[in-house]
Each structure stands twice: as structure tokens, then as C-alpha cells.
Amino acid sequence: MEKKTPLYDVHLAAEGKIVPFAGYLLPIEYPTGLMKEHLAVRNACGLFDVSHMGEVLFEGPGALATLNRLMTNDFSDMAYGRCRYTALCYEDGGMVDDLIVYRLDDERFLAVVNAANKDKDVAWMADHLLDDTVMRDLSDEIAQIAVQGPLAQTILARVADEAALPSAYYTFEPHVAVAGCDCLVSRTGYTGEDGFELYCAPAEAPALWEALIGAGAEDGLVPCGLGARDTLRLEASMPLYGHEMDETVDPMEAGLAFGVKMGKPGFIGKEAIAAKGLPARTRIGIEVTGRGIVREHEPVFADGKRIGTTTSGTYCPFLKKACAMALVETGSAEIGDSLEVEVRGRKVEARVAPMPFYKRKR
Amino acid sequence: MDYPADRMYTETHEWVAVDGENATIGLTDYAQKELGDLVFVGLPEVGDELVGGEPFADVESVKAVSEVISPVDGTVVEVNEELLDNPALINESAWDAWLVRVEPASIAVETMDAPAYAESCAQ
């Protein structure tokens, strides 16, 4: 039985097309339609219910050591109010999840994990806590709303003190009053745009949502569903767990070396990753040059030889072309190389494209 | 929603307009609404043989690919090439945006008239 987010009734009232996703009932799109929702985020602003995401608090004198042991990134030098992306690995280097860690203070960290992985993550992390660390799953106590797009700050500033908002990417403010609601606000997102993610008490989420719509509708803010969330992240070449990563893929293969600190003392998966040396596979970007749309799980060929498999693919509404990502044998494809992808028995022409496919102008 | 009375409908949301031995096949307005913004259409070629109940084309929206099932047995005599460059024509006007013409064609699946189809969509 899927759970409802605190905004479920709001989505129904807005005629969102509700689907089960990661154990939750969420809108895949609203009557606006996926394409317009996607473009609203690129050109103005979009609002997303991401309350399904999991939030796990680590606290205690051992919290920092626990995170440094559990996760691939290094949190030692992290200032309060910073966010950091990291992988969570098994001993063999395969990924349990990818997540963002927020440093609240000296002994408290909030980890934001994928909804589909939350139970698995919590079980894995609970088994590997070091001493003096308490872990609490706060997922049911926190709602999350993402405000994404070039006008996100302008619109938020109408319902919050602009000076109180986090000013730098991957930072947060623990207490910001947004339309009278106490929120943790971070400058983060999953769309390739500037934007914010607001964490608040579930009971306050509907009023917050309506206030944001009221503040932004005149400038083109629209509520966006899971469909646009996926096309936006793919257009921005952001990996998604279950697609570009899973328990058989290590973070180096997934192109996440920036979040793996091999120089820090032992973390789970480090030895296996070090022993592999150069990753066997590499995540590449693919732009379709022929006719058709490439989706996930489709065979990729270079010079007639199978080199890998697509992990995600769709039509990118802003770029107006079909793009995909794939895991291929390392060294088998360079940027600009011609490829073929087999789509339902038919070979579609493509080429290796630089990532990100879309990068916003600053 | 208005369902033109000059054609028949399938439960898989194709329309078929028969004129003598010639049949024109398209997707219903209900189908295009369910699919959302279409971005790709794959069509057969002139001369291809269609078999009733079998897929003969595919249409893709951003999120999903869907097969189009032939309501008829017959040979493709004309393909709506315009759709290849502009699949959104189906969204704009599903009743005019035909996919293929087939001749000679014989209906090979169960079909409904407009009121019956309207009723099945309303359920």
C-alpha cells in the first residue's frame, strides 16, 4: 500500500495524474503537461513535491566518524550549513545509494536519501554505526518541497526574507520563515537550475505549497510532476540511482569520483574500489542523431561491436533532442564518436556527447 | 469530447475510416490525451502488409512508447509523412492526423461506433 505525502490532497485538487512511485502516490504530471512543466523550470520556476525523499539524522560525538566510515566523501572539513554529495557503498564497492549530507552542527548531520532506497539504507547504516552515534529516521516527520528555476529566488523572496536565504550553491539555512512556516532551506536541486529545497513539518506543507504558488504563478511558476523531474535531471545529465547506479556499479564507474575521497582513512568499499584500479565501465552521454528516442536498457554499439547499455534516455524538451546516458566499456567511446543504439530491434544513429547536455547560464 | 460518426473505433484507441476498399487509420483524441505530448512517430512503409490485431506503428511521448494496433488486414498504400517531422499534429488534431491508408483493407478486429466508443472512454 503506497503512502500519501502531506501534499496528496493538494495534488488531487490540482488534477495531478497520480502514480505509485517508490512507495508513494505522487503526480507524474499536472494538466499543464510534462513538456510545459519542464520548460517552466528552465525559463521561470517549477514547484515539486519531493516529500518522498528520506531524511536520516545522525547525532552524537561519533556521528562524524560514522559518516566518514560509511560514506565515500570526506565530511571532516565541512562547515556548518554546508551540503555535500556522497556515495554509500557496500564492501565490494557497489552502491547502496547516493545522497546529500547536511552538516547541522558539530555533532549533527542530516542525510537525504532516495525514497526507493530508504529502508535498505537505514538498515545498512544501522548495522555499521560506530560508537557514540545515534541514527534516527525522520522521513515521516519531514515534508520537502523543491522550488527550481531562474526565478526561484525572486519568488521565494516574496514570502521570505531574501537575506535569510542561503546564497551559495550547496549551502543551507536551518531556520527560515517562508510564508510563516519554519523551514530548513538549502540551495540544492535535481534539475540543473538554480533553486532551493525546503524542508518543513508535514502539517505545514499544504499552506507552504499554496503560498509559493500564490507568490509565483504570475511569473509562470507551475507545479511539476515526477515526469518533468526525470526529464530535467536527464537533460542536466544527473545520475539517478536504479539507472546509472546500483549495487553492481561503483561510484567511479558512475562518474562520481569527485565524491570519493580515496585519500581519507578507511571507508566501506574503499579497498574494493582501489583494487579495481581504472574503472571497467564509464558513464557516457549519448545524443541521438537518427530518428527515434533511446530509453534505458538498450544495447549500445560502436563500429558494430557491443560496448554497453543505456541506463536512462528520453526526449529532452528544452534541448529538443533525444539524449541518453549509458555505461560502456572504458575507452570504447570518445566524445564525438558515432554509435548505434538498438531500439526495439532497430539500430538508431547516435553520437557520444559531452555532459552535461544542458548547462544553465550563470 | 466529440467522436466523429464517420468512422469506427477500437478498444485500443485507434480510429478507422473505411471508404470502399480503402481504410484510413489514426489514433483517437482520447489516446493522444493519455499519451501526452508526442515527440516521435514510427510508421510502416508503403507496401507493408498489416495484420489486424498486430502492431504496425509506434508513437512516443516524452515518458512512454505505445504501439499502434492495426484494425485491418491489408497493404499500406500511403503513409502520412508529415507526422514524421511533426508528431505533435496528432496532439493538435487527432481526428485529422491519419497515420496510414490501407488498400484493399478488411476490418479484422472488433470495432465500436462513435457512441459506443464514447461510452467506453467515459468509464
CSV table of C-alpha atoms in Angstrom, one decimal:
chain,number,residue,atom,x,y,z
A,1,MET,CA,0.0,0.0,0.0
A,2,GLU,CA,1.5,3.3,-1.1
A,3,LYS,CA,1.8,6.2,1.3
A,4,LYS,CA,0.4,9.6,0.6
A,5,THR,CA,2.7,12.6,1.0
A,6,PRO,CA,1.3,15.6,3.1
A,7,LEU,CA,0.5,17.3,-0.3
A,8,TYR,CA,-1.6,14.4,-1.7
A,9,ASP,CA,-4.9,16.3,-1.4
A,10,VAL,CA,-3.3,19.4,-3.0
A,11,HIS,CA,-2.2,17.3,-6.0
A,12,LEU,CA,-5.7,15.8,-6.3
A,13,ALA,CA,-7.2,19.3,-6.2
A,14,ALA,CA,-4.8,20.4,-8.9
A,15,GLU,CA,-5.8,17.4,-11.0
A,16,GLY,CA,-2.3,15.8,-10.9
A,17,LYS,CA,-2.1,12.4,-12.6
A,18,ILE,CA,-1.3,10.3,-9.6
A,19,VAL,CA,1.0,7.2,-9.9
A,20,PRO,CA,2.7,4.9,-7.4
A,21,PHE,CA,6.4,5.8,-7.2
A,22,ALA,CA,8.9,4.4,-4.6
A,23,GLY,CA,6.2,3.5,-2.2
A,24,TYR,CA,4.4,6.9,-2.5
A,25,LEU,CA,1.4,8.2,-4.5
A,26,LEU,CA,2.8,11.2,-6.5
A,27,PRO,CA,1.7,13.2,-9.5
A,28,ILE,CA,3.6,12.3,-12.7
A,29,GLU,CA,2.3,15.4,-14.3
A,30,TYR,CA,-0.5,18.0,-13.9
A,31,PRO,CA,-2.9,19.2,-16.6
A,32,THR,CA,-0.2,21.7,-17.7
A,33,GLY,CA,1.7,18.7,-19.1
A,34,LEU,CA,5.2,17.4,-18.8
A,35,MET,CA,6.7,19.5,-21.6
A,36,LYS,CA,5.4,22.8,-20.3
A,37,GLU,CA,6.3,21.9,-16.7
A,38,HIS,CA,9.9,21.1,-17.9
A,39,LEU,CA,10.1,24.4,-19.8
A,40,ALA,CA,8.7,26.4,-16.9
A,41,VAL,CA,11.6,25.2,-14.7
A,42,ARG,CA,14.2,26.2,-17.4
A,43,ASN,CA,12.6,29.6,-18.1
A,44,ALA,CA,10.8,30.6,-14.9
A,45,CYS,CA,10.1,28.3,-11.9
A,46,GLY,CA,8.6,25.0,-11.0
A,47,LEU,CA,7.4,23.5,-7.7
A,48,PHE,CA,8.0,19.9,-6.8
A,49,ASP,CA,6.6,17.7,-4.0
A,50,VAL,CA,9.7,15.7,-3.0
A,51,SER,CA,8.3,14.6,0.4
A,52,HIS,CA,9.0,11.0,-0.6
A,53,MET,CA,12.7,11.6,-0.1
A,54,GLY,CA,14.1,10.1,3.1
A,55,GLU,CA,15.8,12.1,5.9
A,56,VAL,CA,18.0,10.4,8.4
A,57,LEU,CA,19.6,12.3,11.3
A,58,PHE,CA,23.0,11.2,12.7
A,59,GLU,CA,23.9,12.7,16.1
A,60,GLY,CA,26.4,12.3,18.8
A,61,PRO,CA,30.2,12.6,19.4
A,62,GLY,CA,30.7,9.7,17.0
A,63,ALA,CA,28.5,11.0,14.1
A,64,LEU,CA,31.3,12.5,12.1
A,65,ALA,CA,33.4,9.3,12.3
A,66,THR,CA,30.4,7.2,11.4
A,67,LEU,CA,29.7,9.2,8.3
A,68,ASN,CA,33.4,9.1,7.2
A,69,ARG,CA,33.4,5.4,7.7
A,70,LEU,CA,30.0,4.7,6.0
A,71,MET,CA,30.3,7.1,3.0
A,72,THR,CA,32.8,7.9,0.3
A,73,ASN,CA,33.1,11.6,0.7
A,74,ASP,CA,35.1,13.4,3.5
A,75,PHE,CA,33.0,15.3,6.0
A,76,SER,CA,35.9,16.3,8.3
A,77,ASP,CA,36.4,19.8,6.9
A,78,MET,CA,32.8,20.5,6.3
A,79,ALA,CA,31.5,23.8,7.8
A,80,TYR,CA,28.1,24.1,9.5
A,81,GLY,CA,25.5,25.0,6.9
A,82,ARG,CA,27.1,23.1,4.0
A,83,CYS,CA,25.7,20.3,1.9
A,84,ARG,CA,27.9,17.5,0.4
A,85,TYR,CA,27.1,14.9,-2.2
A,86,THR,CA,28.3,11.4,-1.5
A,87,ALA,CA,28.0,7.7,-2.3
A,88,LEU,CA,27.2,5.0,0.2
A,89,CYS,CA,28.9,1.7,-0.8
A,90,TYR,CA,28.9,-2.0,0.1
A,91,GLU,CA,32.3,-3.6,0.9
A,92,ASP,CA,32.6,-4.6,-2.8
A,93,GLY,CA,32.3,-1.0,-3.9
A,94,GLY,CA,28.8,-1.4,-5.4
A,95,MET,CA,26.5,1.4,-4.4
A,96,VAL,CA,23.8,1.2,-1.7
A,97,ASP,CA,22.7,4.7,-2.6
A,98,ASP,CA,23.8,8.3,-3.4
A,99,LEU,CA,22.8,11.0,-1.0
A,100,ILE,CA,23.4,14.5,0.3
A,101,VAL,CA,24.7,15.2,3.8
A,102,TYR,CA,23.8,18.4,5.6
A,103,ARG,CA,26.0,19.5,8.5
A,104,LEU,CA,23.8,21.0,11.1
A,105,ASP,CA,26.5,21.4,13.8
A,106,ASP,CA,29.5,19.7,15.3
A,107,GLU,CA,27.7,16.5,16.2
A,108,ARG,CA,24.6,16.5,14.0
A,109,PHE,CA,24.2,15.7,10.3
A,110,LEU,CA,21.2,15.2,8.2
A,111,ALA,CA,21.4,12.7,5.3
A,112,VAL,CA,18.8,13.0,2.5
A,113,VAL,CA,18.4,9.7,0.7
A,114,ASN,CA,16.4,8.3,-2.2
A,115,ALA,CA,12.9,7.2,-1.3
A,116,ALA,CA,13.2,3.9,-3.1
A,117,ASN,CA,16.3,3.0,-1.1
A,118,LYS,CA,15.4,4.4,2.3
A,119,ASP,CA,14.6,1.2,4.1
A,120,LYS,CA,17.7,-0.5,2.7
A,121,ASP,CA,19.9,2.5,3.5
A,122,VAL,CA,18.6,2.7,7.1
A,123,ALA,CA,19.2,-1.0,7.7
A,124,TRP,CA,22.7,-0.9,6.2
A,125,MET,CA,23.7,2.2,8.1
A,126,ALA,CA,22.2,1.0,11.4
A,127,ASP,CA,24.4,-2.1,11.0
A,128,HIS,CA,27.5,0.0,10.6
A,129,LEU,CA,27.2,2.8,13.2
A,130,LEU,CA,30.3,3.5,15.1
A,131,ASP,CA,30.2,4.2,18.9
A,132,ASP,CA,28.5,7.3,20.3
A,133,THR,CA,26.3,7.7,17.3
A,134,VAL,CA,22.5,7.8,17.3
A,135,MET,CA,20.7,7.5,14.0
A,136,ARG,CA,17.1,8.5,13.6
A,137,ASP,CA,14.9,8.1,10.6
A,138,LEU,CA,12.9,11.4,10.3
A,139,SER,CA,11.4,10.7,6.9
A,140,ASP,CA,7.8,10.7,8.2
A,141,GLU,CA,8.3,13.9,10.2
A,142,ILE,CA,9.6,16.0,7.3
A,143,ALA,CA,8.0,17.2,4.1
A,144,GLN,CA,10.1,18.5,1.3
A,145,ILE,CA,9.3,21.0,-1.5
A,146,ALA,CA,11.7,21.9,-4.3
A,147,VAL,CA,11.5,25.4,-5.9
A,148,GLN,CA,13.5,25.3,-9.0
A,149,GLY,CA,14.3,27.7,-11.8
A,150,PRO,CA,15.9,31.0,-12.7
A,151,LEU,CA,13.1,32.9,-10.8
A,152,ALA,CA,13.2,30.7,-7.7
A,153,GLN,CA,15.0,33.3,-5.6
A,154,THR,CA,12.8,36.2,-6.8
A,155,ILE,CA,9.7,34.2,-6.0
A,156,LEU,CA,10.9,32.9,-2.6
A,157,ALA,CA,11.9,36.5,-1.7
A,158,ARG,CA,8.2,37.4,-1.8
A,159,VAL,CA,7.3,35.1,1.0
A,160,ALA,CA,10.6,35.1,2.9
A,161,ASP,CA,13.4,37.5,4.0
A,162,GLU,CA,15.7,37.3,0.9
A,163,ALA,CA,18.7,38.0,3.2
A,164,ALA,CA,17.9,34.9,5.2
A,165,LEU,CA,18.1,32.6,2.1
A,166,PRO,CA,21.2,30.5,1.5
A,167,SER,CA,23.3,32.5,-1.0
A,168,ALA,CA,25.7,29.8,-2.3
A,169,TYR,CA,25.1,26.6,-4.1
A,170,TYR,CA,25.2,23.5,-1.7
A,171,THR,CA,24.6,25.6,1.4
A,172,PHE,CA,21.6,25.8,3.7
A,173,GLU,CA,20.0,27.8,6.4
A,174,PRO,CA,18.4,25.8,9.2
A,175,HIS,CA,15.6,28.1,10.1
A,176,VAL,CA,14.0,30.4,7.5
A,177,ALA,CA,10.4,31.6,7.9
A,178,VAL,CA,8.8,31.0,4.5
A,179,ALA,CA,5.2,32.2,4.4
A,180,GLY,CA,5.2,31.9,8.2
A,181,CYS,CA,6.4,28.3,8.1
A,182,ASP,CA,9.7,27.3,9.7
A,183,CYS,CA,11.8,25.7,7.0
A,184,LEU,CA,15.3,24.4,6.6
A,185,VAL,CA,16.2,25.9,3.2
A,186,SER,CA,19.0,24.6,1.0
A,187,ARG,CA,20.3,25.8,-2.3
A,188,THR,CA,20.2,22.5,-4.0
A,189,GLY,CA,18.1,20.6,-6.5
A,190,TYR,CA,17.9,18.0,-9.2
A,191,THR,CA,17.0,20.0,-12.3
A,192,GLY,CA,20.2,21.7,-13.4
A,193,GLU,CA,18.8,25.0,-12.5
A,194,ASP,CA,19.3,27.4,-9.6
A,195,GLY,CA,16.8,26.6,-6.9
A,196,PHE,CA,16.0,25.7,-3.3
A,197,GLU,CA,14.7,22.8,-1.4
A,198,LEU,CA,12.5,23.5,1.6
A,199,TYR,CA,12.1,21.0,4.5
A,200,CYS,CA,9.2,21.6,6.9
A,201,ALA,CA,6.8,19.9,9.2
A,202,PRO,CA,4.2,17.8,7.2
A,203,ALA,CA,1.2,19.7,8.6
A,204,GLU,CA,2.6,23.0,7.3
A,205,ALA,CA,3.4,21.7,3.8
A,206,PRO,CA,0.0,22.4,2.1
A,207,ALA,CA,-0.1,26.0,3.2
A,208,LEU,CA,3.5,26.5,2.2
A,209,TRP,CA,2.8,25.0,-1.2
A,210,GLU,CA,-0.2,27.2,-1.8
A,211,ALA,CA,1.8,30.3,-0.6
A,212,LEU,CA,4.5,29.5,-3.1
A,213,ILE,CA,2.0,29.1,-5.9
A,214,GLY,CA,0.4,32.4,-5.0
A,215,ALA,CA,3.8,34.1,-4.9
A,216,GLY,CA,5.0,32.7,-8.3
A,217,ALA,CA,2.0,32.0,-10.5
A,218,GLU,CA,2.1,35.4,-12.1
A,219,ASP,CA,5.7,34.8,-13.2
A,220,GLY,CA,5.0,31.4,-14.7
A,221,LEU,CA,5.6,29.2,-11.6
A,222,VAL,CA,3.8,25.9,-12.1
A,223,PRO,CA,3.6,22.7,-10.0
A,224,CYS,CA,5.7,19.9,-11.7
A,225,GLY,CA,5.4,16.2,-11.5
A,226,LEU,CA,7.8,13.3,-11.5
A,227,GLY,CA,7.9,13.2,-15.3
A,228,ALA,CA,9.4,16.7,-15.5
A,229,ARG,CA,11.7,15.9,-12.6
A,230,ASP,CA,13.1,12.9,-14.6
A,231,THR,CA,13.5,14.8,-17.9
A,232,LEU,CA,15.1,17.8,-16.2
A,233,ARG,CA,17.7,15.6,-14.4
A,234,LEU,CA,18.5,13.7,-17.5
A,235,GLU,CA,18.8,16.9,-19.6
A,236,ALA,CA,21.2,18.1,-16.9
A,237,SER,CA,23.0,14.6,-17.1
A,238,MET,CA,22.4,14.0,-13.4
A,239,PRO,CA,22.6,10.3,-12.5
A,240,LEU,CA,19.7,8.5,-10.8
A,241,TYR,CA,20.0,5.5,-8.5
A,242,GLY,CA,18.5,2.4,-10.1
A,243,HIS,CA,19.6,3.7,-13.5
A,244,GLU,CA,23.1,5.0,-13.7
A,245,MET,CA,24.0,3.4,-10.4
A,246,ASP,CA,23.0,0.3,-8.4
A,247,GLU,CA,24.6,-2.3,-6.3
A,248,THR,CA,26.7,-3.6,-9.3
A,249,VAL,CA,28.1,-0.2,-10.2
A,250,ASP,CA,30.8,1.5,-8.1
A,251,PRO,CA,30.9,5.3,-7.9
A,252,MET,CA,34.0,5.6,-10.1
A,253,GLU,CA,32.1,3.8,-12.9
A,254,ALA,CA,29.1,6.1,-12.4
A,255,GLY,CA,31.4,9.1,-12.8
A,256,LEU,CA,31.2,10.2,-9.2
A,257,ALA,CA,34.9,10.3,-8.5
A,258,PHE,CA,34.5,13.9,-7.2
A,259,GLY,CA,32.5,12.4,-4.3
A,260,VAL,CA,35.0,9.7,-3.4
A,261,LYS,CA,38.0,10.6,-1.3
A,262,MET,CA,40.5,7.8,-1.7
A,263,GLY,CA,43.0,9.8,0.4
A,264,LYS,CA,40.9,9.6,3.6
A,265,PRO,CA,41.2,6.8,6.1
A,266,GLY,CA,39.2,3.6,5.5
A,267,PHE,CA,35.6,3.8,4.4
A,268,ILE,CA,33.4,0.9,3.4
A,269,GLY,CA,34.1,-0.1,-0.2
A,270,LYS,CA,37.5,1.7,-0.4
A,271,GLU,CA,39.6,-1.4,-0.7
A,272,ALA,CA,37.5,-2.9,-3.4
A,273,ILE,CA,37.4,0.4,-5.4
A,274,ALA,CA,41.2,0.8,-5.0
A,275,ALA,CA,41.8,-2.8,-6.1
A,276,LYS,CA,39.9,-2.4,-9.3
A,277,GLY,CA,42.2,0.4,-10.5
A,278,LEU,CA,40.8,2.0,-13.6
A,279,PRO,CA,37.0,1.5,-13.7
A,280,ALA,CA,36.0,-1.2,-16.1
A,281,ARG,CA,33.0,0.8,-17.2
A,282,THR,CA,32.4,4.5,-17.8
A,283,ARG,CA,29.2,6.6,-17.8
A,284,ILE,CA,28.8,8.4,-21.1
A,285,GLY,CA,26.4,10.9,-22.6
A,286,ILE,CA,24.6,10.0,-25.9
A,287,GLU,CA,22.8,12.3,-28.3
A,288,VAL,CA,20.5,10.7,-30.8
A,289,THR,CA,21.3,11.9,-34.3
A,290,GLY,CA,19.0,9.5,-36.1
A,291,ARG,CA,15.2,9.1,-35.7
A,292,GLY,CA,13.7,7.9,-32.5
A,293,ILE,CA,14.1,8.0,-28.8
A,294,VAL,CA,16.5,5.9,-26.9
A,295,ARG,CA,15.3,4.7,-23.5
A,296,GLU,CA,17.0,2.6,-20.7
A,297,HIS,CA,18.3,-0.9,-21.0
A,298,GLU,CA,19.1,-0.6,-24.8
A,299,PRO,CA,22.3,-2.1,-26.3
A,300,VAL,CA,25.0,0.4,-27.4
A,301,PHE,CA,27.3,-0.4,-30.3
A,302,ALA,CA,30.5,1.2,-31.7
A,303,ASP,CA,31.8,0.0,-35.0
A,304,GLY,CA,29.3,-2.8,-34.9
A,305,LYS,CA,30.6,-4.1,-31.5
A,306,ARG,CA,28.5,-4.1,-28.4
A,307,ILE,CA,30.2,-1.8,-25.9
A,308,GLY,CA,27.5,-1.3,-23.2
A,309,THR,CA,23.9,-0.5,-22.3
A,310,THR,CA,21.9,2.7,-21.9
A,311,THR,CA,20.9,3.5,-18.3
A,312,SER,CA,18.3,6.3,-19.0
A,313,GLY,CA,17.1,8.1,-22.0
A,314,THR,CA,14.3,10.4,-23.1
A,315,TYR,CA,13.4,13.3,-25.3
A,316,CYS,CA,14.8,16.4,-23.7
A,317,PRO,CA,12.2,19.2,-24.0
A,318,PHE,CA,14.5,22.2,-23.7
A,319,LEU,CA,17.2,20.9,-26.0
A,320,LYS,CA,14.6,19.5,-28.3
A,321,LYS,CA,16.5,16.3,-28.9
A,322,ALA,CA,16.7,12.8,-27.6
A,323,CYS,CA,19.5,12.1,-25.2
A,324,ALA,CA,20.6,9.1,-23.1
A,325,MET,CA,23.2,8.0,-20.7
A,326,ALA,CA,25.0,4.7,-20.9
A,327,LEU,CA,27.5,2.5,-19.1
A,328,VAL,CA,30.1,1.4,-21.6
A,329,GLU,CA,33.5,-0.3,-21.5
A,330,THR,CA,36.1,2.2,-20.5
A,331,GLY,CA,38.0,3.5,-23.5
A,332,SER,CA,35.5,2.2,-26.1
A,333,ALA,CA,33.9,5.6,-26.9
A,334,GLU,CA,35.2,9.1,-27.0
A,335,ILE,CA,33.2,12.4,-27.3
A,336,GLY,CA,32.1,12.8,-30.9
A,337,ASP,CA,32.3,9.1,-31.8
A,338,SER,CA,29.4,7.6,-33.8
A,339,LEU,CA,27.4,5.0,-32.0
A,340,GLU,CA,24.3,2.9,-32.7
A,341,VAL,CA,21.7,2.1,-30.1
A,342,GLU,CA,19.3,-0.8,-30.7
A,343,VAL,CA,15.7,0.3,-30.1
A,344,ARG,CA,13.2,-2.5,-30.3
A,345,GLY,CA,15.2,-4.3,-32.9
A,346,ARG,CA,16.1,-1.2,-34.9
A,347,LYS,CA,19.5,0.5,-34.9
A,348,VAL,CA,19.3,4.2,-34.2
A,349,GLU,CA,22.3,6.5,-35.1
A,350,ALA,CA,23.8,8.4,-32.2
A,351,ARG,CA,27.0,10.0,-31.0
A,352,VAL,CA,28.9,10.4,-27.8
A,353,ALA,CA,28.1,13.8,-26.4
A,354,PRO,CA,29.7,15.9,-23.7
A,355,MET,CA,27.9,16.0,-20.3
A,356,PRO,CA,26.0,17.9,-19.0
A,357,PHE,CA,23.8,18.0,-22.1
A,358,TYR,CA,22.3,21.2,-20.6
A,359,LYS,CA,24.2,23.7,-18.5
A,360,ARG,CA,22.5,26.8,-17.3
A,361,LYS,CA,24.0,30.2,-18.0
A,362,ARG,CA,25.2,31.9,-14.8
B,1,MET,CA,-15.3,15.2,-26.4
B,2,ASP,CA,-16.8,14.8,-29.9
B,3,TYR,CA,-16.3,11.5,-31.6
B,4,PRO,CA,-16.8,11.7,-35.4
B,5,ALA,CA,-19.5,9.4,-36.5
B,6,ASP,CA,-17.9,8.8,-39.9
B,7,ARG,CA,-15.6,6.1,-38.6
B,8,MET,CA,-15.2,3.1,-36.3
B,9,TYR,CA,-13.2,2.7,-33.1
B,10,THR,CA,-11.2,0.0,-31.4
B,11,GLU,CA,-10.8,-0.7,-27.7
B,12,THR,CA,-7.0,0.0,-28.2
B,13,HIS,CA,-7.9,3.6,-29.2
B,14,GLU,CA,-7.4,3.6,-33.0
B,15,TRP,CA,-9.9,5.0,-35.3
B,16,VAL,CA,-10.5,3.5,-38.8
B,17,ALA,CA,-12.4,5.2,-41.6
B,18,VAL,CA,-13.5,2.9,-44.3
B,19,ASP,CA,-14.2,4.1,-47.8
B,20,GLY,CA,-14.9,1.2,-50.2
B,21,GLU,CA,-11.8,-1.0,-50.1
B,22,ASN,CA,-9.7,1.8,-48.6
B,23,ALA,CA,-9.2,2.3,-44.9
B,24,THR,CA,-7.6,5.2,-43.1
B,25,ILE,CA,-6.2,4.6,-39.6
B,26,GLY,CA,-5.4,7.1,-36.9
B,27,LEU,CA,-5.2,7.5,-33.1
B,28,THR,CA,-8.2,8.8,-31.1
B,29,ASP,CA,-8.2,12.0,-29.3
B,30,TYR,CA,-8.6,10.1,-26.1
B,31,ALA,CA,-5.3,8.2,-26.9
B,32,GLN,CA,-3.3,11.4,-27.6
B,33,LYS,CA,-4.5,12.9,-24.3
B,34,GLU,CA,-3.5,9.8,-22.4
B,35,LEU,CA,-0.1,9.7,-24.1
B,36,GLY,CA,0.7,13.4,-23.7
B,37,ASP,CA,2.9,15.4,-25.9
B,38,LEU,CA,4.1,13.2,-28.7
B,39,VAL,CA,7.7,13.6,-29.9
B,40,PHE,CA,8.2,10.6,-32.2
B,41,VAL,CA,6.2,8.5,-34.6
B,42,GLY,CA,7.5,5.4,-36.3
B,43,LEU,CA,5.4,4.4,-39.3
B,44,PRO,CA,5.5,1.4,-41.7
B,45,GLU,CA,6.4,1.8,-45.4
B,46,VAL,CA,4.2,1.7,-48.4
B,47,GLY,CA,3.8,-1.9,-49.5
B,48,ASP,CA,4.0,-3.3,-45.9
B,49,GLU,CA,1.3,-5.8,-45.0
B,50,LEU,CA,-0.8,-5.0,-42.0
B,51,VAL,CA,-2.4,-7.8,-39.9
B,52,GLY,CA,-5.4,-7.0,-37.8
B,53,GLY,CA,-4.6,-7.0,-34.1
B,54,GLU,CA,-0.9,-6.7,-34.7
B,55,PRO,CA,1.2,-3.5,-34.0
B,56,PHE,CA,2.2,-1.6,-37.1
B,57,ALA,CA,3.5,1.7,-35.8
B,58,ASP,CA,4.7,3.2,-32.6
B,59,VAL,CA,4.2,6.6,-31.1
B,60,GLU,CA,6.3,8.0,-28.3
B,61,SER,CA,5.6,10.8,-25.8
B,62,VAL,CA,8.4,12.1,-23.5
B,63,LYS,CA,7.6,9.4,-21.0
B,64,ALA,CA,6.3,6.4,-22.8
B,65,VAL,CA,6.2,4.5,-26.0
B,66,SER,CA,3.0,3.0,-27.3
B,67,GLU,CA,2.3,0.6,-30.1
B,68,VAL,CA,-0.5,1.3,-32.6
B,69,ILE,CA,-2.5,-1.8,-33.4
B,70,SER,CA,-3.9,-2.4,-36.8
B,71,PRO,CA,-7.7,-2.8,-37.0
B,72,VAL,CA,-7.4,-4.2,-40.5
B,73,ASP,CA,-5.7,-6.7,-42.8
B,74,GLY,CA,-4.3,-5.1,-45.9
B,75,THR,CA,-1.5,-3.4,-47.7
B,76,VAL,CA,-0.2,0.1,-46.8
B,77,VAL,CA,-0.7,2.4,-49.8
B,78,GLU,CA,0.1,5.7,-48.3
B,79,VAL,CA,1.9,7.0,-45.2
B,80,ASN,CA,1.4,10.4,-43.5
B,81,GLU,CA,5.0,11.6,-43.9
B,82,GLU,CA,4.1,14.9,-42.3
B,83,LEU,CA,3.9,13.2,-38.9
B,84,LEU,CA,7.5,12.1,-39.1
B,85,ASP,CA,8.7,15.6,-38.8
B,86,ASN,CA,5.8,16.9,-36.6
B,87,PRO,CA,4.3,14.2,-34.3
B,88,ALA,CA,2.6,17.0,-32.4
B,89,LEU,CA,0.0,17.2,-35.2
B,90,ILE,CA,-1.6,14.1,-33.5
B,91,ASN,CA,-1.9,16.1,-30.3
B,92,GLU,CA,-3.3,19.1,-32.2
B,93,SER,CA,-5.9,17.2,-34.2
B,94,ALA,CA,-6.1,13.5,-33.7
B,95,TRP,CA,-9.1,13.2,-36.0
B,96,ASP,CA,-7.2,14.7,-38.9
B,97,ALA,CA,-3.8,13.3,-38.3
B,98,TRP,CA,-4.1,10.0,-40.0
B,99,LEU,CA,-1.2,7.5,-39.9
B,100,VAL,CA,-1.6,5.3,-42.9
B,101,ARG,CA,-4.0,4.4,-45.7
B,102,VAL,CA,-4.5,0.7,-46.4
B,103,GLU,CA,-6.0,-0.9,-49.6
B,104,PRO,CA,-7.5,-3.3,-50.0
B,105,ALA,CA,-8.4,-3.4,-46.3
B,106,SER,CA,-10.8,-5.6,-44.4
B,107,ILE,CA,-11.7,-5.0,-40.7
B,108,ALA,CA,-10.1,-7.7,-38.7
B,109,VAL,CA,-10.8,-6.7,-35.1
B,110,GLU,CA,-13.9,-5.8,-33.1
B,111,THR,CA,-14.9,-2.2,-33.6
B,112,MET,CA,-17.3,0.2,-32.0
B,113,ASP,CA,-19.3,3.1,-33.4
B,114,ALA,CA,-18.8,6.5,-32.0
B,115,PRO,CA,-21.4,6.4,-29.2
B,116,ALA,CA,-20.2,3.0,-28.0
B,117,TYR,CA,-16.6,4.2,-28.0
B,118,ALA,CA,-17.5,7.4,-26.2
B,119,GLU,CA,-19.2,5.3,-23.6
B,120,SER,CA,-16.2,3.0,-23.2
B,121,CYS,CA,-13.9,6.0,-22.8
B,122,ALA,CA,-16.2,7.6,-20.2
B,123,GLN,CA,-15.9,4.5,-18.0
